[in-house]
Coordinates of C-alpha atoms and ligand atoms in Angstrom, one line a residue:
M14 CA 1.6 11.2 -36.5
A15 CA 0.6 8.7 -33.8
A16 CA 3.1 8.3 -31.0
T17 CA 5.1 5.1 -31.1
P18 CA 3.5 2.4 -28.9
I19 CA 5.3 1.6 -25.7
D20 CA 5.9 -2.0 -24.5
V21 CA 7.3 -2.3 -21.0
V22 CA 9.5 -5.1 -20.0
I23 CA 9.8 -5.6 -16.2
M24 CA 12.7 -7.7 -15.0
A25 CA 11.6 -9.7 -11.9
A26 CA 13.4 -13.0 -12.2
G27 CA 16.1 -12.4 -9.6
K28 CA 16.3 -14.2 -6.3
G29 CA 16.6 -11.3 -3.9
T30 CA 18.9 -13.3 -1.6
R31 CA 19.7 -10.4 0.6
M32 CA 16.0 -10.0 1.6
K33 CA 16.5 -13.3 3.5
S34 CA 12.8 -14.0 3.0
S35 CA 10.7 -16.8 1.5
L36 CA 8.6 -14.2 -0.2
P37 CA 9.9 -13.3 -3.7
K38 CA 11.6 -9.9 -3.5
V39 CA 9.2 -8.0 -5.9
L40 CA 6.2 -9.0 -3.7
H41 CA 7.6 -7.2 -0.6
R42 CA 5.4 -4.2 0.1
L43 CA 6.1 -0.5 0.0
G44 CA 3.3 1.9 1.0
G45 CA 1.1 -1.2 1.4
K46 CA 1.6 -2.3 -2.1
A47 CA 3.9 -4.9 -3.7
L48 CA 7.1 -3.4 -5.3
L49 CA 6.1 -5.0 -8.5
A50 CA 2.6 -3.3 -8.3
H51 CA 4.3 0.1 -8.2
V52 CA 6.3 -0.8 -11.3
I53 CA 3.2 -2.0 -13.1
E54 CA 1.7 1.4 -12.2
C55 CA 4.7 3.1 -13.8
A56 CA 3.9 1.1 -17.0
A57 CA 0.3 2.3 -16.8
S58 CA 1.5 5.9 -16.2
V59 CA 3.2 6.0 -19.7
S60 CA 0.1 4.4 -21.3
A61 CA 2.0 1.3 -22.2
R62 CA 0.3 -1.0 -24.7
Q63 CA 1.4 -4.0 -22.5
A64 CA 3.8 -4.9 -19.8
V65 CA 5.8 -8.1 -20.0
V66 CA 6.9 -9.3 -16.6
I67 CA 10.0 -11.6 -16.6
T68 CA 9.7 -14.1 -13.9
G69 CA 12.0 -16.8 -12.6
H70 CA 12.5 -17.2 -8.8
G71 CA 9.1 -17.7 -7.3
A72 CA 7.5 -17.4 -10.8
A73 CA 4.2 -19.0 -10.0
E74 CA 3.7 -16.9 -6.9
V75 CA 4.7 -13.6 -8.6
E76 CA 2.4 -14.3 -11.6
A77 CA -0.5 -15.1 -9.3
A78 CA 0.0 -12.0 -7.3
C79 CA 0.1 -9.9 -10.5
G80 CA -3.3 -11.2 -11.3
R81 CA -4.6 -10.0 -7.9
F82 CA -3.1 -6.5 -7.9
G83 CA -3.6 -6.1 -11.6
Q84 CA -7.3 -5.8 -10.9
S85 CA -6.9 -3.2 -8.1
A86 CA -4.3 -1.0 -9.8
G87 CA -5.4 2.4 -11.0
A88 CA -5.0 2.6 -14.7
P89 CA -5.1 -0.9 -16.2
V90 CA -2.3 -2.2 -18.4
S91 CA -2.4 -5.5 -20.2
L92 CA 0.0 -7.9 -18.5
Q93 CA 1.9 -10.8 -20.0
F94 CA 4.6 -13.1 -18.5
A95 CA 7.8 -14.6 -19.8
R96 CA 9.7 -17.1 -17.7
Q97 CA 13.5 -17.0 -17.5
E98 CA 14.9 -20.2 -16.2
P99 CA 17.8 -20.3 -15.4
Q100 CA 18.7 -16.6 -15.0
L101 CA 21.7 -15.8 -17.2
G102 CA 21.7 -12.1 -16.9
T103 CA 19.7 -9.0 -17.7
G104 CA 20.2 -9.3 -21.5
H105 CA 19.1 -12.9 -21.3
A106 CA 16.1 -11.8 -19.3
V107 CA 15.0 -9.3 -22.0
Q108 CA 15.5 -12.0 -24.7
Q109 CA 12.7 -14.0 -23.1
A110 CA 10.3 -11.2 -23.7
L111 CA 11.1 -10.8 -27.4
P112 CA 8.5 -13.2 -28.7
L113 CA 5.9 -11.0 -27.1
L114 CA 7.2 -7.7 -28.4
A115 CA 6.2 -6.2 -31.8
D116 CA 8.8 -4.3 -33.9
D117 CA 6.7 -1.2 -34.3
G118 CA 7.2 -0.3 -30.7
V119 CA 9.6 1.2 -28.2
T120 CA 10.6 -1.1 -25.3
L121 CA 10.9 0.5 -21.9
V122 CA 13.0 -1.7 -19.6
L123 CA 12.2 -1.4 -15.9
S124 CA 13.1 -3.5 -12.8
G125 CA 10.5 -5.1 -10.6
D126 CA 12.5 -3.9 -7.5
V127 CA 12.7 -0.2 -8.4
P128 CA 9.3 1.2 -7.2
L129 CA 9.6 5.0 -7.1
T130 CA 10.2 6.1 -10.7
E131 CA 8.0 9.0 -11.6
A132 CA 5.9 9.1 -14.8
A133 CA 7.4 12.4 -15.9
T134 CA 10.9 10.9 -15.8
L135 CA 9.9 7.9 -17.9
Q136 CA 8.0 10.2 -20.3
A137 CA 11.1 12.3 -20.7
L138 CA 13.2 9.2 -21.4
I139 CA 10.7 8.0 -24.0
A140 CA 10.8 11.4 -25.6
Q141 CA 14.7 11.2 -25.8
C142 CA 14.3 7.8 -27.5
D143 CA 11.9 9.2 -30.0
G144 CA 11.3 5.9 -31.7
Q145 CA 14.9 5.8 -33.1
R146 CA 17.6 6.4 -30.4
L147 CA 18.8 4.3 -27.5
A148 CA 17.9 6.3 -24.4
L149 CA 19.5 5.5 -21.0
L150 CA 18.4 6.9 -17.7
T151 CA 21.6 7.9 -15.8
L152 CA 22.5 9.5 -12.5
S153 CA 25.7 10.8 -11.0
M154 CA 26.6 9.2 -7.7
A155 CA 29.2 10.1 -5.0
D156 CA 29.8 6.4 -4.5
P157 CA 29.1 4.5 -7.8
T158 CA 30.5 1.2 -6.5
G159 CA 28.7 -1.8 -8.0
Y160 CA 26.9 0.1 -10.8
G161 CA 27.5 0.0 -14.5
R162 CA 29.5 3.2 -15.5
I163 CA 28.6 5.4 -18.4
V164 CA 31.7 5.6 -20.6
R165 CA 31.8 8.7 -22.8
A166 CA 34.0 9.6 -25.8
G167 CA 35.6 12.5 -23.9
P168 CA 35.7 14.2 -20.5
E169 CA 32.9 16.8 -21.1
A170 CA 29.5 15.9 -19.7
S171 CA 28.0 16.1 -23.2
A172 CA 30.5 13.8 -24.9
Q173 CA 29.0 10.9 -26.8
V174 CA 28.1 7.8 -24.8
R175 CA 30.3 4.9 -26.0
A176 CA 29.5 2.1 -23.6
I177 CA 28.3 0.9 -20.3
V178 CA 30.9 -1.0 -18.4
E179 CA 29.9 -3.1 -15.4
H180 CA 31.7 -2.4 -12.2
K181 CA 33.3 -5.9 -12.1
D182 CA 34.6 -5.4 -15.7
A183 CA 35.7 -1.8 -15.3
S184 CA 39.4 -0.6 -15.3
A185 CA 40.6 1.5 -12.4
A186 CA 40.2 4.6 -14.5
Q187 CA 36.6 3.6 -15.4
R188 CA 35.8 3.0 -11.8
E189 CA 36.4 6.7 -11.2
I190 CA 33.4 7.5 -13.4
R191 CA 30.6 8.8 -11.3
E192 CA 27.8 8.6 -13.9
I193 CA 26.0 5.3 -13.6
Y194 CA 23.3 3.5 -15.6
S195 CA 20.1 3.3 -13.6
G196 CA 18.9 0.0 -15.0
I197 CA 16.1 1.8 -17.0
M198 CA 16.3 2.3 -20.8
A199 CA 14.0 3.0 -23.7
V200 CA 15.0 1.4 -27.0
P201 CA 13.3 0.9 -30.4
T202 CA 12.2 -2.8 -30.3
R203 CA 13.4 -3.7 -33.8
L204 CA 17.0 -2.5 -32.9
L205 CA 16.8 -4.2 -29.5
R206 CA 15.9 -7.5 -31.2
A207 CA 18.9 -7.3 -33.5
W208 CA 21.3 -6.3 -30.7
L209 CA 20.2 -9.0 -28.2
A210 CA 21.0 -11.6 -30.9
R211 CA 24.6 -10.5 -30.8
L212 CA 25.2 -10.7 -27.0
D213 CA 27.7 -13.0 -25.5
N214 CA 28.7 -13.7 -21.9
K215 CA 32.5 -13.2 -22.1
N216 CA 32.7 -10.9 -19.1
A217 CA 33.7 -11.0 -15.4
Q218 CA 30.3 -12.4 -14.3
G219 CA 29.7 -14.9 -17.2
E220 CA 26.3 -13.2 -17.8
Y221 CA 24.5 -11.9 -20.9
Y222 CA 24.5 -8.1 -20.1
L223 CA 21.7 -6.0 -21.4
T224 CA 24.1 -3.1 -21.1
D225 CA 26.3 -4.5 -23.9
I226 CA 23.8 -3.3 -26.4
V227 CA 25.2 0.2 -26.0
K228 CA 28.4 -0.7 -27.8
F229 CA 26.3 -2.3 -30.7
A230 CA 24.3 0.9 -31.0
V231 CA 27.6 2.9 -31.3
A232 CA 29.0 0.4 -33.8
D233 CA 25.8 0.6 -35.9
G234 CA 25.8 4.4 -35.8
V235 CA 22.6 4.6 -33.8
A236 CA 22.5 7.6 -31.5
V237 CA 22.8 6.9 -27.7
V238 CA 21.4 9.5 -25.4
A239 CA 21.8 9.7 -21.6
H240 CA 18.9 11.3 -19.8
Q241 CA 20.5 12.3 -16.5
I242 CA 18.4 12.9 -13.4
T243 CA 19.5 14.0 -9.9
D244 CA 16.8 12.3 -7.7
A245 CA 18.4 9.0 -6.7
A246 CA 15.3 7.6 -5.0
Q247 CA 13.6 7.4 -8.4
V248 CA 16.0 4.7 -9.6
A249 CA 16.9 3.1 -6.2
G250 CA 16.4 -0.6 -6.1
V251 CA 15.4 -2.7 -3.1
N252 CA 17.9 -5.5 -2.2
S253 CA 17.6 -5.7 1.6
P254 CA 15.2 -4.9 4.4
V255 CA 17.3 -1.8 5.2
Q256 CA 16.9 -0.5 1.7
L257 CA 13.2 -1.3 1.7
A258 CA 12.7 0.7 4.9
E259 CA 14.7 3.6 3.5
L260 CA 12.6 3.8 0.4
E261 CA 9.4 3.5 2.5
R262 CA 10.4 6.6 4.4
V263 CA 11.1 8.4 1.1
H264 CA 7.7 7.4 -0.3
Q265 CA 5.9 8.4 2.9
G266 CA 7.8 11.7 3.0
R267 CA 6.5 12.4 -0.5
L268 CA 2.9 11.5 0.3
A269 CA 3.1 13.7 3.4
V270 CA 4.4 16.7 1.4
A271 CA 1.7 16.2 -1.2
L272 CA -1.0 16.2 1.5
M273 CA 0.4 19.3 3.2
E274 CA 0.6 21.1 -0.1
Q275 CA -3.2 20.5 -0.4
G276 CA -3.7 22.1 3.0
V277 CA -3.8 19.1 5.3
R278 CA -2.1 19.9 8.6
L279 CA 0.1 17.1 9.8
A280 CA 1.4 17.4 13.4
D281 CA 4.6 15.6 12.2
P282 CA 5.1 14.6 8.5
A283 CA 7.7 12.0 9.7
R284 CA 5.0 10.2 11.7
L285 CA 2.4 9.4 9.1
D286 CA 2.0 6.2 7.1
V287 CA -0.4 6.0 4.2
R288 CA -0.6 2.5 2.8
G289 CA -3.2 3.1 0.1
T290 CA -5.1 6.2 -1.0
L291 CA -5.9 9.0 1.5
S292 CA -8.1 11.9 0.2
C293 CA -8.7 14.9 2.3
G294 CA -11.0 17.9 2.2
R295 CA -10.1 21.4 3.6
D296 CA -8.8 22.0 7.1
V297 CA -8.1 18.4 7.9
E298 CA -5.8 17.9 10.9
I299 CA -3.9 14.6 11.6
D300 CA -2.0 14.1 14.8
V301 CA 1.1 12.0 15.1
S302 CA 1.5 8.2 14.4
C303 CA -1.6 7.5 12.4
V304 CA -1.8 4.8 9.8
F305 CA -4.2 4.9 6.9
E306 CA -4.8 1.8 4.8
G307 CA -6.8 1.0 1.7
T308 CA -9.1 3.8 0.5
V309 CA -9.8 6.5 3.1
S310 CA -11.5 9.8 2.6
L311 CA -11.7 12.6 5.2
G312 CA -14.2 15.4 4.8
D313 CA -13.7 19.1 5.5
G314 CA -12.6 19.9 9.0
V315 CA -12.1 16.3 10.1
R316 CA -9.6 15.8 13.0
I317 CA -7.8 12.6 13.6
G318 CA -6.2 12.1 17.0
A319 CA -2.8 10.5 17.7
N320 CA -2.2 6.8 17.2
C321 CA -5.3 5.9 15.1
V322 CA -5.3 3.1 12.5
I323 CA -7.9 3.8 9.9
A324 CA -8.6 1.5 6.9
N325 CA -11.2 1.6 4.1
C326 CA -13.4 4.3 5.6
S327 CA -15.1 7.5 4.7
I328 CA -15.4 10.1 7.4
A329 CA -17.7 13.1 6.8
A330 CA -17.1 16.7 7.5
G331 CA -16.5 17.9 11.0
A332 CA -16.2 14.4 12.5
V333 CA -13.5 14.0 15.2
I334 CA -11.7 10.7 15.7
H335 CA -10.1 10.7 19.2
P336 CA -6.7 9.0 19.9
F337 CA -6.2 5.2 19.7
T338 CA -9.2 4.5 17.6
H339 CA -9.1 1.5 15.2
I340 CA -11.3 1.5 12.1
D341 CA -11.2 -1.2 9.5
G342 CA -13.9 -1.3 6.9
E343 CA -12.3 -4.2 4.9
K344 CA -14.7 -5.1 2.0
L345 CA -17.9 -3.6 3.4
G346 CA -16.4 -0.2 4.4
V347 CA -17.1 2.0 7.3
Q348 CA -19.0 5.4 7.2
V349 CA -18.7 8.0 9.8
G350 CA -21.3 10.8 9.6
E351 CA -20.9 14.6 9.8
G352 CA -19.9 15.9 13.2
A353 CA -19.7 12.4 14.7
L354 CA -17.4 11.9 17.7
I355 CA -15.5 8.6 17.8
G356 CA -13.1 7.2 20.5
P357 CA -10.8 7.4 22.3
F358 CA -10.2 3.7 22.1
A359 CA -13.2 2.9 19.8
R360 CA -13.3 0.1 17.3
L361 CA -15.3 0.3 14.1
R362 CA -15.5 -2.9 12.0
P363 CA -16.8 -3.7 8.5
G364 CA -20.3 -2.4 7.7
A365 CA -20.4 0.2 10.6
Q366 CA -22.5 3.1 9.1
L367 CA -22.7 5.9 11.5
G368 CA -25.0 8.9 10.9
A369 CA -24.4 12.5 11.7
E370 CA -23.5 13.4 15.3
V371 CA -23.3 9.8 16.4
H372 CA -21.1 9.3 19.5
I373 CA -19.0 6.2 19.9
G374 CA -17.0 6.2 23.1
N375 CA -14.2 4.2 24.7
F376 CA -14.1 0.5 24.3
V377 CA -17.2 0.4 22.1
E378 CA -17.2 -2.0 19.2
V379 CA -19.5 -1.6 16.2
K380 CA -19.8 -4.2 13.4
N381 CA -22.2 -4.3 10.5
S382 CA -24.6 -1.9 12.1
T383 CA -26.4 1.3 11.2
L384 CA -26.7 4.1 13.7
A385 CA -29.0 7.0 12.8
K386 CA -28.4 10.6 13.6
G387 CA -27.5 11.4 17.1
A388 CA -27.4 7.9 18.5
K389 CA -24.9 7.4 21.3
A390 CA -23.0 4.4 22.7
N391 CA -20.4 6.0 25.0
H392 CA -18.8 3.2 27.0
L393 CA -17.8 -0.5 26.9
A394 CA -20.4 -1.8 24.5
Y395 CA -21.0 -4.1 21.5
L396 CA -23.3 -3.4 18.6
G397 CA -23.2 -6.1 16.0
D398 CA -25.8 -6.6 13.2
A399 CA -28.0 -3.9 14.6
T400 CA -30.2 -1.1 13.2
V401 CA -30.2 1.8 15.7
G402 CA -32.7 4.7 15.4
E403 CA -32.2 8.4 15.9
R404 CA -31.2 9.7 19.4
V405 CA -31.0 6.2 20.9
N406 CA -28.9 6.1 24.0
Y407 CA -27.1 2.7 24.4
G408 CA -25.9 2.1 27.9
A409 CA -22.5 1.1 29.2
G410 CA -21.7 -2.6 29.1
S411 CA -24.7 -3.5 26.8
I412 CA -24.3 -6.0 24.0
T413 CA -26.3 -7.4 21.1
A414 CA -26.2 -11.2 21.2
N415 CA -26.2 -11.5 17.5
Y416 CA -24.8 -15.0 17.0
D417 CA -26.6 -18.2 18.0
G418 CA -23.6 -20.4 17.2
A419 CA -24.8 -21.0 13.6
N420 CA -26.4 -17.8 12.3
K421 CA -26.2 -14.1 12.8
H422 CA -29.5 -12.3 13.6
R423 CA -30.4 -8.6 13.6
T424 CA -31.3 -6.3 16.5
V425 CA -33.6 -3.4 15.8
I426 CA -33.6 -0.5 18.2
E427 CA -36.1 2.1 17.2
A428 CA -35.8 5.9 17.6
D429 CA -35.5 7.5 21.0
V430 CA -35.0 4.2 22.8
H431 CA -33.0 4.2 26.0
I432 CA -31.0 1.0 26.7
G433 CA -29.7 0.9 30.3
S434 CA -26.4 -0.5 31.3
N435 CA -25.3 -4.1 31.1
C436 CA -28.2 -5.3 28.9
V437 CA -28.1 -8.3 26.6
L438 CA -30.4 -8.0 23.5
V439 CA -30.8 -11.5 22.2
A440 CA -31.4 -11.2 18.4
P441 CA -33.6 -11.3 16.5
V442 CA -35.4 -8.7 18.6
T443 CA -36.9 -5.3 18.2
I444 CA -37.1 -2.6 20.9
G445 CA -40.1 -0.4 20.0
A446 CA -39.7 3.4 19.5
G447 CA -39.3 5.5 22.6
G448 CA -39.0 2.4 24.9
T449 CA -36.7 2.0 27.9
V450 CA -34.9 -1.2 28.8
G451 CA -33.9 -1.4 32.5
G452 CA -30.3 -1.9 33.3
G453 CA -29.1 -5.5 33.6
S454 CA -32.0 -6.9 31.5
T455 CA -31.7 -9.8 29.2
I456 CA -34.2 -9.1 26.4
T457 CA -35.3 -12.1 24.4
K458 CA -38.7 -10.9 23.1
S459 CA -39.5 -7.7 21.2
T460 CA -40.9 -4.8 23.2
P461 CA -43.8 -2.5 22.4
A462 CA -43.2 1.2 21.6
G463 CA -43.0 3.4 24.7
A464 CA -42.8 0.5 27.2
L465 CA -40.4 0.1 30.1
S466 CA -39.0 -3.4 29.8
V467 CA -37.2 -5.0 32.7
A468 CA -36.0 -8.6 32.4
R469 CA -33.8 -9.6 35.3
G470 CA -34.2 -11.4 38.7
K471 CA -36.5 -9.3 40.9
Q472 CA -34.6 -7.6 43.8
V473 CA -35.0 -9.1 47.2
S474 CA -33.8 -7.3 50.4
L475 CA -33.7 -9.4 53.6
P476 CA -33.7 -7.1 56.6
N477 CA -30.9 -7.2 59.3
W478 CA -28.9 -9.8 57.4
K479 CA -25.8 -11.1 59.3
R480 CA -23.0 -12.1 57.1
P481 CA -21.2 -15.3 58.3
A482 CA -18.3 -14.3 60.4
K483 CA -14.8 -15.9 60.6
A484 CA -14.0 -17.7 63.8
P485 CA -11.4 -15.6 65.8
R486 CA -7.8 -16.9 65.2
Q487 CA -6.3 -19.1 67.9
S488 CA -2.8 -18.1 68.8
Ligands
LIG521 C1 22.3 -3.8 -13.5 C2 23.0 -3.2 -14.7 C3 23.9 -2.0 -14.2 C4 23.1 -1.0 -13.5 C5 22.3 -1.6 -12.4 C6 21.4 -0.6 -11.8 C7 23.3 -5.0 -16.2 C8 24.3 -6.0 -16.8 N1 23.8 -4.2 -15.3 O1 23.2 -4.3 -12.7 O2 24.6 -1.5 -15.3 O3 24.0 0.0 -13.0 O4 21.5 -2.7 -12.8 O5 20.8 -1.2 -10.6 O6 22.2 -5.0 -16.6 N2 17.3 -9.9 -13.4 C9 16.6 -10.9 -14.1 N3 17.2 -11.9 -14.7 C10 18.6 -12.1 -14.6 C11 19.3 -11.1 -14.0 C12 18.7 -10.0 -13.4 O7 15.4 -10.8 -14.1 O8 19.1 -13.0 -15.2 C13 16.6 -8.8 -12.8 C14 16.9 -8.7 -11.3 O9 15.9 -9.4 -10.6 C15 16.7 -7.2 -11.1 C16 17.2 -6.6 -12.4 O10 17.1 -7.6 -13.4 O11 15.4 -6.8 -10.9 C17 18.7 -6.1 -12.3 O12 19.5 -7.2 -12.0 P1 20.8 -7.0 -11.1 O13 21.4 -8.3 -10.9 O14 20.4 -6.3 -9.9 O15 21.7 -6.1 -12.0 P2 23.0 -5.4 -11.5 O16 24.1 -6.3 -11.5 O17 22.7 -4.7 -10.3
LIG522 MG1 21.0 -4.6 -8.7

């Protein structure tokens, strides 16, 4: 028998007042990605047939953002939107999705501000629902203040679930209950539809509570099961910057453990931030306080020094990135070849493609340039829109003048060229293979292979030169 299709409803209409931000709450980032993008990935992880996002506050902004990260998310899921205006409670929120839900499915209810739920947890919840029961994800908390309590028929942990009672509606005795509703449930859609039609808002908050459907299930003789987990982070919501930062640390801690379990050696797992996807070969070492963004891959034996920021870059085996290096490949990417040495204090920008054993030293900037095997630029230099041959040595303080104010032009430096210090190579220009450019030259015309080219004022030395002297001070 084919599994029951899963339709995910993501509640994301709330205001998020406590974020004290003009950005809608669900668009705040965790691990470099919007909270809501994490939740959409949860939907993809259970192979949902669609996800319906309930929007309200900042609806247009949230919907537009979903369009953007929907394309970049790993497994795609078909997204739809339902607006909830005004916001009259969680039951009212799910009601807005009903026209988009088909009765043959199971509805999995998630919140746009709960980013760290694991696929295995949701799959277990869906299995408990089994296309026929109301399955609630629950958790026991030392301090359950504020949460909806799971009310059972008796004191034993396995006693039948009778209701969820919201904190504000709970009696003193009910407030003693430690087991809370996480905000996540799986429910057969045809039953959900019937139960939502029966909701009212006669409660302490004057809201339509989704949680009231539990008592309808009990009244109708439909089994209610609580799937209890112990890992609070999986159901923790973000309501404030403090909670966002706490969950960020949990998320980063999990990524760090996963990397170390693959064999990556982290100097300190508490001082690593991965805001995207980091893939590593064997024997990779990462020193403290490094940030990885976008898609980064590190080959076997790569070593990353302290305080590097590395984004959208692929680093081949054996390369060493010394401390304080900044690499950002953005759309074009950056490639670092095998055994290359980069930094300290180097800057690699989009389109830097460095071959094997290239050396890029301190305060050297490389943008949209290809450097072939063994080329070196060790100090204080700029290479932009350049093609650099094998074994080229590019002197300290030299630059490619690649921009004429309107257009960018290329500089070609052929194999085995030696560029002295403080040269300006005015593009478009080609330095012929094996040639030498004297220090301080401004090169505006291409040079022949093997030539020494010098383009600077000729040195003049006047003998016995007397510098002007200051008149002695009168006192
Ligand atoms: C809800 C549950 C509570 C549970 C808790 C877990 C209800 C009635 N209560 O309470 O049992 O313990 O979550 O965190 O469901 N939202 C909308 N539209 C609305 C109201 C809310 O989209 O009209 C969204 C919010 O943006 C949020 C989510 O639904 O993402 C939960 O709403 P929230 O107000 O946080 O519910 P709680 O009162 O915390
Ligand atoms: Mg809440």
